[in-house]
mmCIF file of C-alpha atoms in Angstrom:
data_model
loop_
_atom_site.group_PDB
_atom_site.id
_atom_site.type_symbol
_atom_site.label_atom_id
_atom_site.label_comp_id
_atom_site.label_asym_id
_atom_site.label_seq_id
_atom_site.Cartn_x
_atom_site.Cartn_y
_atom_site.Cartn_z
ATOM 1 C CA UNK A 1198 139.268 115.850 175.346
ATOM 2 C CA UNK A 1199 138.215 112.322 175.525
ATOM 3 C CA UNK A 1200 136.476 111.483 178.747
ATOM 4 C CA UNK A 1201 137.312 107.852 179.922
ATOM 5 C CA UNK A 1202 136.199 105.434 182.602
ATOM 6 C CA UNK A 1203 138.844 103.043 184.158
ATOM 7 C CA UNK A 1204 137.581 99.778 185.444
ATOM 8 C CA UNK A 1205 139.813 97.086 187.075
ATOM 9 C CA UNK A 1206 139.264 94.968 190.162
ATOM 10 C CA UNK A 1207 143.049 94.944 190.952
ATOM 11 C CA UNK A 1208 144.042 98.167 192.888
ATOM 12 C CA UNK A 1209 147.587 98.254 191.371
ATOM 13 C CA UNK A 1210 146.321 97.591 187.811
ATOM 14 C CA UNK A 1211 143.717 100.338 188.199
ATOM 15 C CA UNK A 1212 146.387 102.730 189.516
ATOM 16 C CA UNK A 1213 148.604 101.915 186.634
ATOM 17 C CA UNK A 1214 145.785 102.496 184.159
ATOM 18 C CA UNK A 1215 144.970 105.843 185.725
ATOM 19 C CA UNK A 1216 148.549 106.967 185.635
ATOM 20 C CA UNK A 1217 148.760 106.054 181.810
ATOM 21 C CA UNK A 1218 145.467 108.005 181.155
ATOM 22 C CA UNK A 1219 146.986 110.919 182.890
ATOM 23 C CA UNK A 1220 150.048 110.954 180.677
ATOM 24 C CA UNK A 1221 148.038 111.342 177.447
ATOM 25 C CA UNK A 1222 147.104 115.033 176.767
ATOM 26 C CA UNK A 1223 143.872 114.259 174.899
ATOM 27 C CA UNK A 1224 142.387 111.807 177.580
ATOM 28 C CA UNK A 1225 140.540 112.891 180.739
ATOM 29 C CA UNK A 1226 140.031 110.429 183.542
ATOM 30 C CA UNK A 1227 136.327 110.730 184.433
ATOM 31 C CA UNK A 1228 136.332 108.028 187.150
ATOM 32 C CA UNK A 1229 137.866 104.922 188.471
ATOM 33 C CA UNK A 1230 135.800 101.834 189.363
ATOM 34 C CA UNK A 1231 137.027 98.543 190.944
ATOM 35 C CA UNK A 1232 134.041 96.435 189.787
ATOM 36 C CA UNK A 1233 131.546 96.287 187.045
ATOM 37 C CA UNK A 1234 128.765 96.855 189.367
ATOM 38 C CA UNK A 1235 130.265 100.070 190.555
ATOM 39 C CA UNK A 1236 130.768 101.134 186.799
ATOM 40 C CA UNK A 1237 127.085 100.426 186.231
ATOM 41 C CA UNK A 1238 126.154 102.738 188.973
ATOM 42 C CA UNK A 1239 128.343 105.442 187.553
ATOM 43 C CA UNK A 1240 127.019 105.058 183.980
ATOM 44 C CA UNK A 1241 123.424 105.455 185.269
ATOM 45 C CA UNK A 1242 124.093 109.127 186.073
ATOM 46 C CA UNK A 1243 127.017 110.160 183.955
ATOM 47 C CA UNK A 1244 128.469 109.550 180.422
ATOM 48 C CA UNK A 1245 131.883 109.008 179.041
ATOM 49 C CA UNK A 1246 133.403 108.758 175.519
ATOM 50 C CA UNK A 1247 135.325 105.591 176.213
ATOM 51 C CA UNK A 1248 135.889 102.879 178.816
ATOM 52 C CA UNK A 1249 139.142 101.016 179.550
ATOM 53 C CA UNK A 1250 137.846 97.742 181.151
ATOM 54 C CA UNK A 1251 139.290 94.652 182.647
ATOM 55 C CA UNK A 1252 137.647 91.520 181.410
ATOM 56 C CA UNK A 1253 138.353 89.004 184.059
ATOM 57 C CA UNK A 1254 136.534 90.374 187.222
ATOM 58 C CA UNK A 1255 134.389 88.566 189.828
ATOM 59 C CA UNK A 1256 130.597 88.626 189.725
ATOM 60 C CA UNK A 1257 130.102 90.452 186.414
ATOM 61 C CA UNK A 1258 133.049 90.336 183.998
ATOM 62 C CA UNK A 1259 133.946 93.246 181.770
ATOM 63 C CA UNK A 1260 132.610 91.610 178.607
ATOM 64 C CA UNK A 1261 129.210 90.993 180.115
ATOM 65 C CA UNK A 1262 129.085 94.494 181.664
ATOM 66 C CA UNK A 1263 129.675 96.071 178.281
ATOM 67 C CA UNK A 1264 126.785 93.967 176.890
ATOM 68 C CA UNK A 1265 124.557 95.430 179.500
ATOM 69 C CA UNK A 1266 124.999 98.983 178.264
ATOM 70 C CA UNK A 1267 122.199 100.110 175.878
ATOM 71 C CA UNK A 1268 124.366 102.649 174.098
ATOM 72 C CA UNK A 1269 128.036 101.526 175.036
ATOM 73 C CA UNK A 1270 130.869 104.121 174.519
ATOM 74 C CA UNK A 1271 134.053 103.097 172.723
ATOM 75 C CA UNK A 1272 135.693 100.024 174.523
ATOM 76 C CA UNK A 1273 139.311 99.083 175.062
ATOM 77 C CA UNK A 1274 139.508 95.808 176.978
ATOM 78 C CA UNK A 1275 142.439 94.941 179.215
ATOM 79 C CA UNK A 1276 143.174 91.369 179.929
ATOM 80 C CA UNK A 1277 145.773 88.826 180.766
ATOM 81 C CA UNK A 1278 144.149 86.231 178.340
ATOM 82 C CA UNK A 1279 144.597 86.613 174.569
ATOM 83 C CA UNK A 1280 141.670 84.301 173.802
ATOM 84 C CA UNK A 1281 139.311 87.181 174.782
ATOM 85 C CA UNK A 1282 140.251 89.049 171.671
ATOM 86 C CA UNK A 1283 137.703 87.032 169.698
ATOM 87 C CA UNK A 1284 134.953 88.057 172.157
ATOM 88 C CA UNK A 1285 136.112 91.637 171.719
ATOM 89 C CA UNK A 1286 135.075 91.468 168.012
ATOM 90 C CA UNK A 1287 131.600 90.679 169.042
ATOM 91 C CA UNK A 1288 131.130 94.026 170.939
ATOM 92 C CA UNK A 1289 133.091 96.017 168.527
ATOM 93 C CA UNK A 1290 135.915 96.878 170.856
ATOM 94 C CA UNK A 1291 138.484 99.410 169.560
ATOM 95 C CA UNK A 1292 141.481 97.503 170.909
ATOM 96 C CA UNK A 1293 142.489 95.174 173.658
ATOM 97 C CA UNK A 1294 145.558 95.449 175.753
ATOM 98 C CA UNK A 1295 147.200 92.215 176.751
ATOM 99 C CA UNK A 1296 148.614 92.307 180.411
ATOM 100 C CA UNK A 1297 151.186 93.212 181.313
ATOM 101 C CA UNK A 1298 151.026 96.067 178.735
ATOM 102 C CA UNK A 1299 153.216 99.074 178.755
ATOM 103 C CA UNK A 1300 152.849 102.706 177.907
ATOM 104 C CA UNK A 1301 153.646 102.033 174.188
ATOM 105 C CA UNK A 1302 150.699 99.703 174.051
ATOM 106 C CA UNK A 1303 148.580 102.034 175.827
ATOM 107 C CA UNK A 1304 149.353 104.871 173.585
ATOM 108 C CA UNK A 1305 148.519 102.782 170.598
ATOM 109 C CA UNK A 1306 144.969 102.086 172.075
ATOM 110 C CA UNK A 1307 144.569 105.761 172.926
ATOM 111 C CA UNK A 1308 145.334 106.936 169.326
ATOM 112 C CA UNK A 1309 142.859 104.353 167.950
ATOM 113 C CA UNK A 1310 140.234 105.858 170.225
ATOM 114 C CA UNK A 1311 141.011 109.391 168.955
ATOM 115 C CA UNK A 1312 140.861 108.159 165.424
ATOM 116 C CA UNK A 1313 137.502 106.400 165.905
ATOM 117 C CA UNK A 1314 136.093 109.651 167.554
ATOM 118 C CA UNK A 1315 137.491 111.748 164.681
ATOM 119 C CA UNK A 1316 139.536 113.896 166.912
ATOM 120 C CA UNK A 1317 142.602 114.336 164.535
ATOM 121 C CA UNK A 1318 144.075 117.527 166.133
ATOM 122 C CA UNK A 1319 147.745 118.365 166.060
ATOM 123 C CA UNK A 1320 148.036 117.693 169.722
ATOM 124 C CA UNK A 1321 150.892 115.189 170.364
ATOM 125 C CA UNK A 1322 151.513 112.794 173.094
ATOM 126 C CA UNK A 1323 153.754 114.067 175.909
ATOM 127 C CA UNK A 1324 157.542 113.223 175.749
ATOM 128 C CA UNK A 1325 160.529 114.344 173.825
ATOM 129 C CA UNK A 1326 161.748 113.326 170.469
ATOM 130 C CA UNK A 1327 162.604 109.735 170.103
ATOM 131 C CA UNK A 1328 165.427 108.383 168.034
ATOM 132 C CA UNK A 1329 164.634 106.018 165.266
ATOM 133 C CA UNK A 1330 164.224 102.423 166.577
ATOM 134 C CA UNK A 1331 163.161 103.598 169.948
ATOM 135 C CA UNK A 1332 159.971 105.367 169.127
ATOM 136 C CA UNK A 1333 157.051 103.784 170.803
ATOM 137 C CA UNK A 1334 154.520 101.876 168.716
ATOM 138 C CA UNK A 1335 151.419 104.121 168.069
ATOM 139 C CA UNK A 1336 152.935 107.561 168.373
ATOM 140 C CA UNK A 1337 151.728 108.470 164.931
ATOM 141 C CA UNK A 1338 148.108 108.401 163.727
ATOM 142 C CA UNK A 1339 148.986 105.879 160.885
ATOM 143 C CA UNK A 1340 149.817 103.118 163.429
ATOM 144 C CA UNK A 1341 153.335 102.039 162.556
ATOM 145 C CA UNK A 1342 155.949 99.562 163.761
ATOM 146 C CA UNK A 1343 159.779 99.949 163.673
ATOM 147 C CA UNK A 1344 161.513 96.596 162.644
ATOM 148 C CA UNK A 1345 165.168 95.940 162.576
ATOM 149 C CA UNK A 1346 166.251 93.993 159.442
ATOM 150 C CA UNK A 1347 169.852 93.387 158.472
ATOM 151 C CA UNK A 1348 171.568 96.739 159.544
ATOM 152 C CA UNK A 1349 168.604 98.885 158.945
ATOM 153 C CA UNK A 1350 165.534 99.937 160.952
ATOM 154 C CA UNK A 1351 162.457 100.175 158.710
ATOM 155 C CA UNK A 1352 159.082 101.648 159.370
ATOM 156 C CA UNK A 1353 156.135 99.414 158.697
ATOM 157 C CA UNK A 1354 152.524 100.422 158.549
ATOM 158 C CA UNK A 1355 150.420 97.919 160.742
ATOM 159 C CA UNK A 1356 147.572 98.010 158.020
ATOM 160 C CA UNK A 1357 150.148 97.067 155.378
ATOM 161 C CA UNK A 1358 150.914 93.789 157.091
ATOM 162 C CA UNK A 1359 149.225 90.771 155.486
ATOM 163 C CA UNK A 1360 150.598 88.056 157.828
ATOM 164 C CA UNK A 1361 153.498 87.086 159.851
ATOM 165 C CA UNK A 1362 155.496 83.712 159.697
ATOM 166 C CA UNK A 1363 157.781 82.447 162.521
ATOM 167 C CA UNK A 1364 161.069 80.890 161.661
ATOM 168 C CA UNK A 1365 162.964 79.770 164.701
ATOM 169 C CA UNK A 1366 163.968 83.002 166.350
ATOM 170 C CA UNK A 1367 163.173 85.192 163.350
ATOM 171 C CA UNK A 1368 159.864 86.412 161.822
ATOM 172 C CA UNK A 1369 158.934 86.985 158.160
ATOM 173 C CA UNK A 1370 156.618 89.889 157.828
ATOM 174 C CA UNK A 1371 154.690 89.874 154.620
ATOM 175 C CA UNK A 1372 153.459 93.258 153.413
ATOM 176 C CA UNK A 1373 150.872 94.394 150.853
ATOM 177 C CA UNK A 1374 153.199 96.931 149.478
ATOM 178 C CA UNK A 1375 156.161 94.676 148.535
ATOM 179 C CA UNK A 1376 156.737 91.076 147.313
ATOM 180 C CA UNK A 1377 159.836 90.368 149.520
ATOM 181 C CA UNK A 1378 159.099 89.931 153.321
ATOM 182 C CA UNK A 1379 161.027 91.736 155.946
ATOM 183 C CA UNK A 1380 163.049 89.307 158.204
ATOM 184 C CA UNK A 1381 163.494 90.570 161.595
ATOM 185 C CA UNK A 1382 164.879 88.881 165.002
ATOM 186 C CA UNK A 1383 161.764 88.929 167.114
ATOM 187 C CA UNK A 1384 159.640 86.546 168.927
ATOM 188 C CA UNK A 1385 156.085 85.500 167.864
ATOM 189 C CA UNK A 1386 154.825 86.356 171.266
ATOM 190 C CA UNK A 1387 156.175 89.920 171.040
ATOM 191 C CA UNK A 1388 154.672 90.498 167.683
ATOM 192 C CA UNK A 1389 151.291 89.023 168.773
ATOM 193 C CA UNK A 1390 151.334 91.537 171.705
ATOM 194 C CA UNK A 1391 152.048 94.430 169.550
ATOM 195 C CA UNK A 1392 149.411 93.811 166.805
ATOM 196 C CA UNK A 1393 145.948 95.357 167.390
ATOM 197 C CA UNK A 1394 142.538 93.716 167.040
ATOM 198 C CA UNK A 1395 142.071 92.733 163.380
ATOM 199 C CA UNK A 1396 144.989 90.287 163.633
ATOM 200 C CA UNK A 1397 144.722 86.784 164.789
ATOM 201 C CA UNK A 1398 147.262 83.928 165.417
ATOM 202 C CA UNK A 1399 145.867 80.892 163.586
ATOM 203 C CA UNK A 1400 148.907 78.656 164.054
ATOM 204 C CA UNK A 1401 152.087 78.520 166.181
ATOM 205 C CA UNK A 1402 153.957 79.824 163.002
ATOM 206 C CA UNK A 1403 151.389 82.279 161.647
ATOM 207 C CA UNK A 1404 149.614 85.607 162.531
ATOM 208 C CA UNK A 1405 147.378 86.897 159.771
ATOM 209 C CA UNK A 1406 145.498 90.148 158.987
ATOM 210 C CA UNK A 1407 141.946 89.041 159.113
ATOM 211 C CA UNK A 1408 141.108 91.638 156.538
ATOM 212 C CA UNK A 1409 143.276 89.823 154.047
ATOM 213 C CA UNK A 1410 141.538 86.481 154.072
ATOM 214 C CA UNK A 1411 140.089 85.491 150.678
ATOM 215 C CA UNK A 1412 138.712 82.093 151.561
ATOM 216 C CA UNK A 1413 138.664 79.464 154.358
ATOM 217 C CA UNK A 1414 138.910 75.890 153.012
ATOM 218 C CA UNK A 1415 138.818 73.038 155.651
ATOM 219 C CA UNK A 1416 141.945 73.503 157.875
ATOM 220 C CA UNK A 1417 143.554 76.332 155.619
ATOM 221 C CA UNK A 1418 143.211 79.933 155.309
ATOM 222 C CA UNK A 1419 143.725 81.113 151.705
ATOM 223 C CA UNK A 1420 145.304 84.551 151.521
ATOM 224 C CA UNK A 1421 145.848 84.634 147.650
ATOM 225 C CA UNK A 1422 146.164 82.043 144.909
ATOM 226 C CA UNK A 1423 149.707 81.182 146.057
ATOM 227 C CA UNK A 1424 149.267 81.451 149.774
ATOM 228 C CA UNK A 1425 147.677 78.695 151.779
ATOM 229 C CA UNK A 1426 148.249 78.840 155.575
ATOM 230 C CA UNK A 1427 147.285 76.020 158.032
ATOM 231 C CA UNK A 1428 145.103 76.531 160.967
ATOM 232 C CA UNK A 1429 146.687 74.873 164.127
ATOM 233 C CA UNK A 1430 144.621 72.628 166.328
ATOM 234 C CA UNK A 1431 145.076 74.832 169.363
ATOM 235 C CA UNK A 1432 143.730 77.802 167.363
ATOM 236 C CA UNK A 1433 140.874 76.349 165.511
ATOM 237 C CA UNK A 1434 138.154 77.210 168.215
ATOM 238 C CA UNK A 1435 139.035 80.816 168.494
ATOM 239 C CA UNK A 1436 139.337 81.180 164.677
ATOM 240 C CA UNK A 1437 135.941 79.427 164.094
ATOM 241 C CA UNK A 1438 134.356 81.710 166.706
ATOM 242 C CA UNK A 1439 135.571 84.855 164.749
ATOM 243 C CA UNK A 1440 134.278 83.326 161.430
ATOM 244 C CA UNK A 1441 130.822 82.732 163.032
ATOM 245 C CA UNK A 1442 130.614 86.366 163.978
ATOM 246 C CA UNK A 1443 130.881 87.218 160.312
ATOM 247 C CA UNK A 1444 129.080 84.406 158.674
ATOM 248 C CA UNK A 1445 125.828 85.038 156.814
ATOM 249 C CA UNK A 1446 123.887 81.956 155.844
ATOM 250 C CA UNK A 1447 122.275 78.812 157.272
#
């Protein structure tokens, strides 16, 4: 079992988080806290394997709270603001859940926690068999999505995604494993919510796998010798902050 601490200053959000934790067989809710100060008191006399923590809280926010921990457990942030994902990189968060998140998103984060802790048992999440196309994201350890393209529903490994391009109401999903992109009827916002930490939106038309970047040249991200993606003005600051966390040099 993975012992977890739930932190959120909004009572309804905290109750929802506790309910989701209770639905995952390998998670155990150790305690609920409505403030970072309350969580600090709890951590002084007890330990947990992981923390689900809201970021935007009064007095001491979730990000600052985590930075106060000498030996922090694994962290999953919950937030209504996507820009906090960059800060999540700095404290090595396992995942972040963008509010309002659902059970599918929560399951994805729970499985990432289990994977990080190395608890690869045969234990499965509760719930009956799901038909293809309605299976929640994150129900398998390999982190997959199901996308509808033409008249088929195809399984896509999240780690196989290189980048996503928006085209009006459709998305082109470019994969490492094939040269032809998958074209699916889906909004950019929905895809952005589904993809975990490790992906970043750099333009209104592009989401990239940060691990696939080969070079950053002025206002472009170079994915390979034939793929140059623009960095939009509204995304420059967040992207630069990410680069700064990885940059070595003067």
